[in-house]
Coordinates of C-alpha atoms and ligand atoms in Angstrom, one line a residue:
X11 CA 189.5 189.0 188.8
X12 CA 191.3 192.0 189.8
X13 CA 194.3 191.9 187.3
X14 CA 198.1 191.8 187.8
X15 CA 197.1 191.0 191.6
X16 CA 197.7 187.3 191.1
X17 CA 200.1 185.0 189.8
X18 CA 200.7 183.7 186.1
X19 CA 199.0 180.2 186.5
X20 CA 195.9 182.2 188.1
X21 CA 196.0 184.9 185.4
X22 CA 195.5 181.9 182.6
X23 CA 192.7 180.5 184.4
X24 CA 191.0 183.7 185.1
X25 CA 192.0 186.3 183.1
X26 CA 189.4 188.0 180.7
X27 CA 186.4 186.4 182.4
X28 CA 183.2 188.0 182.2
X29 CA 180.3 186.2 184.4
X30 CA 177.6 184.8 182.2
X31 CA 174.6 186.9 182.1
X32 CA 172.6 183.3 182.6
X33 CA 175.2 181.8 184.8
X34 CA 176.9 179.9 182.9
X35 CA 180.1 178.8 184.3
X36 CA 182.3 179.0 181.1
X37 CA 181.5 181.3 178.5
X38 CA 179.3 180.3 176.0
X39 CA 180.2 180.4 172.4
X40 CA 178.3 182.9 170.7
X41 CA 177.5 181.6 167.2
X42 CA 175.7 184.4 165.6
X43 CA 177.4 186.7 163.1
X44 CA 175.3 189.6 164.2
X45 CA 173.7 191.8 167.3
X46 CA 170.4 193.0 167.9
X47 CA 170.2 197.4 168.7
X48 CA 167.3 198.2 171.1
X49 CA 166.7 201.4 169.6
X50 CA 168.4 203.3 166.0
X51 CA 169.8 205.6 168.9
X52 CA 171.5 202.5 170.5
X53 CA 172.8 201.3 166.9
X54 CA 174.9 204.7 166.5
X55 CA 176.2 204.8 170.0
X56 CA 177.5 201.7 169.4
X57 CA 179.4 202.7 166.2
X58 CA 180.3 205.7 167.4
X59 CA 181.9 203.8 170.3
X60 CA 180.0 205.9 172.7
X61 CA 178.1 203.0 173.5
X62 CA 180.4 199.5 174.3
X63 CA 179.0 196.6 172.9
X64 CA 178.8 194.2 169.6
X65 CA 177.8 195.2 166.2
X66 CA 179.1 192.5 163.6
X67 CA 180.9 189.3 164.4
X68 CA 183.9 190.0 162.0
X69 CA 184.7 193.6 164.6
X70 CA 184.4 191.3 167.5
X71 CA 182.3 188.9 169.4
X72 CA 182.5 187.8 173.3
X73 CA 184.9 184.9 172.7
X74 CA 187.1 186.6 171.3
X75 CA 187.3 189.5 173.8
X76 CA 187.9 187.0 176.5
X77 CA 191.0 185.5 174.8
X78 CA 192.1 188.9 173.8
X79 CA 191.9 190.2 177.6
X80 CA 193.5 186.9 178.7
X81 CA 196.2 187.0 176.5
X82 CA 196.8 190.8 177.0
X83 CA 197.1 190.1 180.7
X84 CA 199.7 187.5 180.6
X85 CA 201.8 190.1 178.2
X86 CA 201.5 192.4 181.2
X87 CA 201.3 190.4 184.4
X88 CA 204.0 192.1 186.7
X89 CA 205.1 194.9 184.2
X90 CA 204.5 199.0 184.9
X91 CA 204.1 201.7 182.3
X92 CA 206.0 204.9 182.0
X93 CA 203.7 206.2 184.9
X94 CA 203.6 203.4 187.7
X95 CA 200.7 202.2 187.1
X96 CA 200.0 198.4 185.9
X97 CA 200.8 198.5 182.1
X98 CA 197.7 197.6 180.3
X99 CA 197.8 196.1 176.8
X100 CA 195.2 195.6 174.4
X101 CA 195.1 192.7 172.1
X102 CA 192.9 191.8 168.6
X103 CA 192.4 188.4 167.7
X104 CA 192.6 187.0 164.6
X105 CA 191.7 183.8 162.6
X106 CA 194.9 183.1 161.7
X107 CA 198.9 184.0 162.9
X108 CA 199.6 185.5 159.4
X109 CA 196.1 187.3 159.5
X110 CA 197.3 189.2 163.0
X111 CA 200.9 189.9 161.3
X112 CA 198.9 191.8 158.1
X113 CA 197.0 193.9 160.3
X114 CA 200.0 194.7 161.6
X115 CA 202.0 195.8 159.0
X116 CA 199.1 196.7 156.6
X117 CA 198.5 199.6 160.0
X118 CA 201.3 201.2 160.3
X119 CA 203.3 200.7 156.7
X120 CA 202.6 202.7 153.0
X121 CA 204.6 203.1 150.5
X122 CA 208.3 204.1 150.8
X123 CA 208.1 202.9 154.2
X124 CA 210.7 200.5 155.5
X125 CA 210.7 197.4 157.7
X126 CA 213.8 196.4 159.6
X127 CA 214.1 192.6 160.6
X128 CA 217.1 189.5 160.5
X129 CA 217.3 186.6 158.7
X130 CA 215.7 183.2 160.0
X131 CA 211.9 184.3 160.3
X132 CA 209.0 181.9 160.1
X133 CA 208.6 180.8 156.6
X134 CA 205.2 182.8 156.1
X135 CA 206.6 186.3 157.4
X136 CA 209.9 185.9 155.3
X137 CA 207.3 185.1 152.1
X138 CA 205.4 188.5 153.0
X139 CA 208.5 190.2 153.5
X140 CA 209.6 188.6 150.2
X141 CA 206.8 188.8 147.7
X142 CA 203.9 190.9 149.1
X143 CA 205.4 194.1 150.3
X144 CA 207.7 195.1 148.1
X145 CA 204.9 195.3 145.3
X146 CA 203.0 197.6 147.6
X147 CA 206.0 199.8 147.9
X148 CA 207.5 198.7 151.5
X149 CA 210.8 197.6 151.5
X150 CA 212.3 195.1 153.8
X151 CA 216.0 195.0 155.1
X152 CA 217.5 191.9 156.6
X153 CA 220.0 192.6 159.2
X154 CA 222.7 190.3 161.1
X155 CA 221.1 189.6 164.4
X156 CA 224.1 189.6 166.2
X157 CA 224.9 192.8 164.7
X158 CA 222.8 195.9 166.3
X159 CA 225.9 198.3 165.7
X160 CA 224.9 197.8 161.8
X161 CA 220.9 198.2 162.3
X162 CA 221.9 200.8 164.3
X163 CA 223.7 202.4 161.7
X164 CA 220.6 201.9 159.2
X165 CA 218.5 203.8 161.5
X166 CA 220.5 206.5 161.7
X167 CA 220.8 207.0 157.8
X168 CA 217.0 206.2 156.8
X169 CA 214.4 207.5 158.8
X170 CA 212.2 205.6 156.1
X171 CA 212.4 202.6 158.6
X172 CA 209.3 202.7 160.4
X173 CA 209.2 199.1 162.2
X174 CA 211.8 197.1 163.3
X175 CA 210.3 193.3 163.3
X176 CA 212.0 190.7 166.1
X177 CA 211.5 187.1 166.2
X178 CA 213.3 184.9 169.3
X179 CA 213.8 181.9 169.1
X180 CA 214.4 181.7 165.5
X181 CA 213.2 178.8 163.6
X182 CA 215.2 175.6 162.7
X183 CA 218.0 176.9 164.6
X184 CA 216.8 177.8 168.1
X185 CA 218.9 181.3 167.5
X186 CA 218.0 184.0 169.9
X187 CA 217.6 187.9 169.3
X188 CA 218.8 189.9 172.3
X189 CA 215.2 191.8 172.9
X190 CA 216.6 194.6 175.2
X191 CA 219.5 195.5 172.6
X192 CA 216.9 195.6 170.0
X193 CA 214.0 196.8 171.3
X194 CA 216.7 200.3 172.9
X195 CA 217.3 200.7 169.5
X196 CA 213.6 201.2 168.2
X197 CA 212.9 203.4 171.2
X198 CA 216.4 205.3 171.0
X199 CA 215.4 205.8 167.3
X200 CA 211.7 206.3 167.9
X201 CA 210.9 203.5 165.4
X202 CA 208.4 201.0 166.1
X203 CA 209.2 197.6 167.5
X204 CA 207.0 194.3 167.4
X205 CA 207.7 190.6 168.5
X206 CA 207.0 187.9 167.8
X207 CA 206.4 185.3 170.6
X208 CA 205.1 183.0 169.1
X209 CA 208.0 180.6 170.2
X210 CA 208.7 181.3 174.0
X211 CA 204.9 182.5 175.1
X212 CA 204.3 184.8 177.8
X213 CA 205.5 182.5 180.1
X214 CA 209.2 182.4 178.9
X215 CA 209.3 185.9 178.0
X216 CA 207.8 189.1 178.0
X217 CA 209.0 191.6 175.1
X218 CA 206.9 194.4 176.8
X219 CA 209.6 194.6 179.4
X220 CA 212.1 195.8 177.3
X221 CA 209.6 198.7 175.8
X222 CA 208.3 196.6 172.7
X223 CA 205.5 198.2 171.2
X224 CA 203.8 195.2 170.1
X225 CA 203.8 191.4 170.2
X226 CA 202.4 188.8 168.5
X227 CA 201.7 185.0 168.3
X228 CA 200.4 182.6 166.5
X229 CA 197.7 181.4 168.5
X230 CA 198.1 178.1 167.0
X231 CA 200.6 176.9 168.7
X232 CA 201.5 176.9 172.3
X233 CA 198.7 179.0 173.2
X234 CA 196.1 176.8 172.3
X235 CA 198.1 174.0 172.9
X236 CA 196.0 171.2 171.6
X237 CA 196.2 171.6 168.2
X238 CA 192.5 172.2 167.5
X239 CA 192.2 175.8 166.0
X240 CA 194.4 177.9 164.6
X241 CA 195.1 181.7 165.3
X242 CA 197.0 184.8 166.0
X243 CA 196.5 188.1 168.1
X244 CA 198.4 191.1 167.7
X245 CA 199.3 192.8 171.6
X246 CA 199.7 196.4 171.7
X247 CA 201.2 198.6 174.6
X248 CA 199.0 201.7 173.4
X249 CA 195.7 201.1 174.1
X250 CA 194.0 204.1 172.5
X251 CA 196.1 203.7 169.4
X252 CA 194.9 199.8 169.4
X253 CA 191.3 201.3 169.5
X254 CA 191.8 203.6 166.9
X255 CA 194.3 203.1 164.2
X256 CA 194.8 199.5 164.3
X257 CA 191.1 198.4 165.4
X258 CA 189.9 199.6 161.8
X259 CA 192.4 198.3 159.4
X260 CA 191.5 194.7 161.9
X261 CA 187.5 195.4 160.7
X262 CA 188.2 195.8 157.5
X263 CA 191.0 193.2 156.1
X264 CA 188.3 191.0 158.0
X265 CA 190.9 188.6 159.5
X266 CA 189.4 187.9 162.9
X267 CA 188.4 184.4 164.1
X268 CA 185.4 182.2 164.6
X269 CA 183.9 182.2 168.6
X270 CA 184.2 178.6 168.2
X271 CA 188.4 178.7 167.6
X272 CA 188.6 181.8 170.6
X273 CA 186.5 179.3 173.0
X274 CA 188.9 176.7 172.2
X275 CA 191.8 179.0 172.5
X276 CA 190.4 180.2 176.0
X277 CA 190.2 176.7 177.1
X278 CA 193.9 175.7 176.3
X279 CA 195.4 178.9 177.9
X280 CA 194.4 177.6 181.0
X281 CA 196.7 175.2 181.4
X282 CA 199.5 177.1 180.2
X283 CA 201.4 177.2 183.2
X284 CA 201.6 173.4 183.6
X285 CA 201.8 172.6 180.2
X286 CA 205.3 174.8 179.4
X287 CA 206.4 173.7 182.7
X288 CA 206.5 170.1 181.8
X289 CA 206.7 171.1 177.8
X290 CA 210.2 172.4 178.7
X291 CA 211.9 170.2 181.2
X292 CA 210.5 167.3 178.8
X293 CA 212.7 169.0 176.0
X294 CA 215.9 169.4 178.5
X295 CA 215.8 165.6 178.7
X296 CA 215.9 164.9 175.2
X297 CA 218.3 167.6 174.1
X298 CA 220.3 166.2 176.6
X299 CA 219.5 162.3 175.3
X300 CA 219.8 163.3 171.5
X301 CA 223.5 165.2 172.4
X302 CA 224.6 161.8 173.6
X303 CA 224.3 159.6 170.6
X304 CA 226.7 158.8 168.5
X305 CA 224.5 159.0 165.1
X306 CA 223.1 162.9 166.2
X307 CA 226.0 165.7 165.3
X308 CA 224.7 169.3 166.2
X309 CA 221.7 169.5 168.8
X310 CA 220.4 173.1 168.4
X311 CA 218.4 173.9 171.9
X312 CA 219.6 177.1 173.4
X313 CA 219.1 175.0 177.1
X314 CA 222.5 173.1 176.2
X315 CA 225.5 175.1 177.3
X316 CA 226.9 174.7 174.0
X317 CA 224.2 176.3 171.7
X318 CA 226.0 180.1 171.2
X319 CA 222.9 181.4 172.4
X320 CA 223.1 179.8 175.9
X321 CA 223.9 183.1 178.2
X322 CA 221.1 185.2 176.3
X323 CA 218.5 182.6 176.8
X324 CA 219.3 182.6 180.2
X325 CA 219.0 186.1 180.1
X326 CA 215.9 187.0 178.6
X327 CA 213.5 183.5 178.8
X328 CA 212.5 182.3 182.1
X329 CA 213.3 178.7 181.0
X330 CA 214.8 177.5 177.0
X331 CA 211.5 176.9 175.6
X332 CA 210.6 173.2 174.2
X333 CA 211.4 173.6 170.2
X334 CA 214.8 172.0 168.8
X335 CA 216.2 170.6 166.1
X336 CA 219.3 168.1 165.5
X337 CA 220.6 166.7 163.1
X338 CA 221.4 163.3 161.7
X339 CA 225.0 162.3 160.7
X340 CA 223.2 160.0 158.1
X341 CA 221.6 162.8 156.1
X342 CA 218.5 162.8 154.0
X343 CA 218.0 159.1 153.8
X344 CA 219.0 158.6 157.2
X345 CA 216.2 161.6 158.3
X346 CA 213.3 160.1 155.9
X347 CA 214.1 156.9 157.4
X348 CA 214.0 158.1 161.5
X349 CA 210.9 160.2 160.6
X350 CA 209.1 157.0 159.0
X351 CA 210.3 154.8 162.2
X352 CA 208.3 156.9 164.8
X353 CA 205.3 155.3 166.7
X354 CA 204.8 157.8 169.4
X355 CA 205.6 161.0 168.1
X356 CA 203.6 162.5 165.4
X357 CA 205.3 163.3 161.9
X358 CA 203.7 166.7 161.4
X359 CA 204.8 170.2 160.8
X360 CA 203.4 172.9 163.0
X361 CA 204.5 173.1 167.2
X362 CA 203.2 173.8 170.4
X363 CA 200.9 170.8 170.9
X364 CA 200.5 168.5 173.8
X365 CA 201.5 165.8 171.3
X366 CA 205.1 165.7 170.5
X367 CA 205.7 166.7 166.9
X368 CA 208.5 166.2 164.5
X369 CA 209.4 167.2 161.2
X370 CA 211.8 167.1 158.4
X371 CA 212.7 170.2 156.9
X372 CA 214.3 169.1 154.2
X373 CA 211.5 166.6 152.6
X374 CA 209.0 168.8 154.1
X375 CA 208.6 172.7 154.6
X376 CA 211.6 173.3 152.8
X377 CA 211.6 170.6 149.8
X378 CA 210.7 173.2 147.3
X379 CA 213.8 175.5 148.9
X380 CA 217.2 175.2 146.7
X381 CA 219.9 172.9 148.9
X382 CA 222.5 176.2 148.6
X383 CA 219.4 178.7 150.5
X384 CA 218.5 175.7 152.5
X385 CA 221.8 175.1 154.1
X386 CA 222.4 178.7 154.1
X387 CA 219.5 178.8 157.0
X388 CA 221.1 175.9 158.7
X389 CA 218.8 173.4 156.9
X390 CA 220.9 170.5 156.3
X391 CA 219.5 167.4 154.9
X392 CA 219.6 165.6 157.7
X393 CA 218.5 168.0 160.0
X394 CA 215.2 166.9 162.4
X395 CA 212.8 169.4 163.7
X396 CA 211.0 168.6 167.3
X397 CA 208.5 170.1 168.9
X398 CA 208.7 168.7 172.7
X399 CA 205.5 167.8 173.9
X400 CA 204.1 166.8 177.5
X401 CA 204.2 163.3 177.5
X402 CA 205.6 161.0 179.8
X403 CA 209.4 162.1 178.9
X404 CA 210.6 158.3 179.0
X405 CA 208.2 157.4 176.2
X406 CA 209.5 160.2 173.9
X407 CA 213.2 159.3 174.7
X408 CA 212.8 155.4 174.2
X409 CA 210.7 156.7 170.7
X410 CA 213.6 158.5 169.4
X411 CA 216.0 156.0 170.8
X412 CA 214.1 153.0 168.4
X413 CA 214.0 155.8 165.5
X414 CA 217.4 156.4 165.7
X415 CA 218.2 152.6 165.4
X416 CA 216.3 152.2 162.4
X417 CA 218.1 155.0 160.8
X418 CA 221.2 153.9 161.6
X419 CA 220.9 151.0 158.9
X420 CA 220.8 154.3 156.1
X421 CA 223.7 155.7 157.0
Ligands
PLP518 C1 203.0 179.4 162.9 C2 203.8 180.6 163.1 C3 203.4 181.8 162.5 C4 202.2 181.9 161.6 O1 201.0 181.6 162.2 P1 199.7 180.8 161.6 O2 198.8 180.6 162.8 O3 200.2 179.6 161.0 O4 199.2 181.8 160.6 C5 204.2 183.0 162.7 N1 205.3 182.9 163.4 C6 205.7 181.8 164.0 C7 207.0 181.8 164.8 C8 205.0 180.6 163.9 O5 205.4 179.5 164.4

């Protein structure tokens, strides 16, 4: 496929195909942990890089490649570089989201280096921010994301800051980051920038087109989209600096992926296109049931003209994504209870799968948290967590709607 020729639906089905030496019409999954050399000669061309091809499994393998060029594209598809010219991304995959976000930072960071980021990241990044790099000597600072004059002020005074770290939407709240504020900053400041998109996928948004340096996502969830494997690639706009820098700290943290999770991955992105399509008018409905009813107060989906972040979705996400969260006037009992009622919808933390999911922060992902911190994120304890899925949209709604009438007796 020539890339950036064809449209986004194409670009999931086609992108980063190679055809099959034996014909094959999918790409097979290479289950070997090694690769043969012809010749000693052949073995250091290859690691030299003067020769392209596999070495190891754990530096790459086919599968991956394929979900890395695929993924890559669809960060790219319509978007020039400084020069004109198609931008061109390059991407690693890893076997895990958190694995891609070490590489990352474990890259680019030493000690006495700073990060820059806001409050309300994905549990897992906040807990790396919290209590694994400060003992290596990297500090992190947590800015008000509605505040850039203040980051901006940071950057001026401490050129220590080497990355500035964006997450949009935020998780429970649906918050959003304004990417082209933030991401001017980084280049005005010539600090680094990185994304993640975990959230809004390619589809929704592209942070490349504000200058981002790199994004990533966590594979696991709307990417795959079934729920079968997890993962997480890490997108960068340099491509020789991807080769170089950030391609050897990937080897040797070891965190890539199995070819059986990148076939998988593969195989969901091609239905991306249809799948966020319906994964997001499917959550317009139900933001728009759940706002009606008289036991939900707040409905947090920045689709609904009343979420503050209404105008900047708009702005920067081609539709609002399919992740909310509510919450129930009952509180904790009146959450355990709706969560127990549920037959259709799966009681399950994670997102992004065909299946809709829903969860309860409070007796879940955040029990261990302290109420005070808890409700200082806007984790109340009645507060529900859904992941929209692609079902028919009547059967979620009349789920929720029996759910809701169950809890009602708690309140
Ligand atoms: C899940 C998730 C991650 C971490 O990815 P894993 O695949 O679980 O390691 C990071 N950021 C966001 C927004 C996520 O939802």
């Amino acid at each position: 496929m020539d890339d950036q020729q064809h449209g986004f639906g194409s670009a999931c089905i086609h992108g980063g195909h190679s055809a099959d030496p034996r014909y094959a019409h999918l790409t097979p999954i290479y289950a070997t942990s090694t690769y043969l050399f012809d010749t000693a000669q052949q073995g250091m061309d290859r690691f030299t890089g003067k020769e392209e091809g596999y070495i190891y499994a754990r530096f790459g393998h086919p599968n991956a490649t394929e979900a890395e060029q695929k993924i890559a594209l669809l960060e790219t598809l319509g978007l020039s570089g400084p020069d004109g010219q198609p931008l061109q991304a390059a991407a690693l995959l890893h076997g895990s989201g958190m694995a891609a976000l070490n590489t990352l930072f474990l890259a680019h960071l030493k000690a006495g280096d700073k990060i820059l980021t806001h409050h309300s990241l994905y549990g897992g990044t906040d807990e790396v921010f919290r209590k694994i790099l400060p003992g290596l000597g990297i500090e992190v600072l947590f800015a008000d994301p509605e505040a850039p004059q203040s980051a901006a002020a940071l950057l001026e005074q401490d050129p220590a800051i080497r990355l500035i770290y964006l997450e949009t939407p935020t998780n429970p709240t649906l918050r959003c980051v304004d990417l082209q504020t933030w991401i001017g900053l980084g280049r005005q400041y010539g600090r680094l920038t990185a994304v993640d998109n975990t959230f809004a996928t390619p589809y929704l948004q592209q942070p490349f087109r504000y200058g981002a340096d790199f994004v990533f996502h966590s594979t696991t969830k709307y990417l795959n989209g079934h729920g079968t494997a997890t993962g997480g690639i890490l997108i960068g706009r340099d491509r020789d600096h991807m080769a170089q820098v950030v391609t050897k700290t990937y080897r040797l943290l070891g965190g890539g992926g199995s070819p059986f999770d990148a076939w998988l991955l593969s195989l969901g992105i091609k239905t991306l296109e249809l799948r966020m399509e319906r994964h997001c008018s499917n959550a317009m409905a139900v933001a728009r049931f759940l706002e009606q009813q008289p036991e939900v107060g707040r409905v947090h989906y920045p689709g609904l003209a009343a979420h503050p972040d209404y105008q900047l979705a708009q702005q920067q996400m081609k539709m609002p994504g399919a992740m909310m969260s509510f919450e129930l006037k009952g509180g904790l009992e009146a959450g355990k209870k709706f969560i127990d009622s549920l037959r259709l919808c799966v009681r399950a933390v994670s997102l992004g799968t065909c299946d809709t999911l829903v969860s309860h922060p409070a007796s879940m992902t955040h029990y261990g948290v302290a109420k005070a911190e808890r409700e200082a994120a806007g984790i109340t304890d009645g507060l529900i967590r859904l992941s929209a899925g692609i079902e028919n949209v009547e059967d979620i709604i009349s789920d929720l709607e029996q759910a809701l009438y169950q809890a009602k007796g708690e309140r």
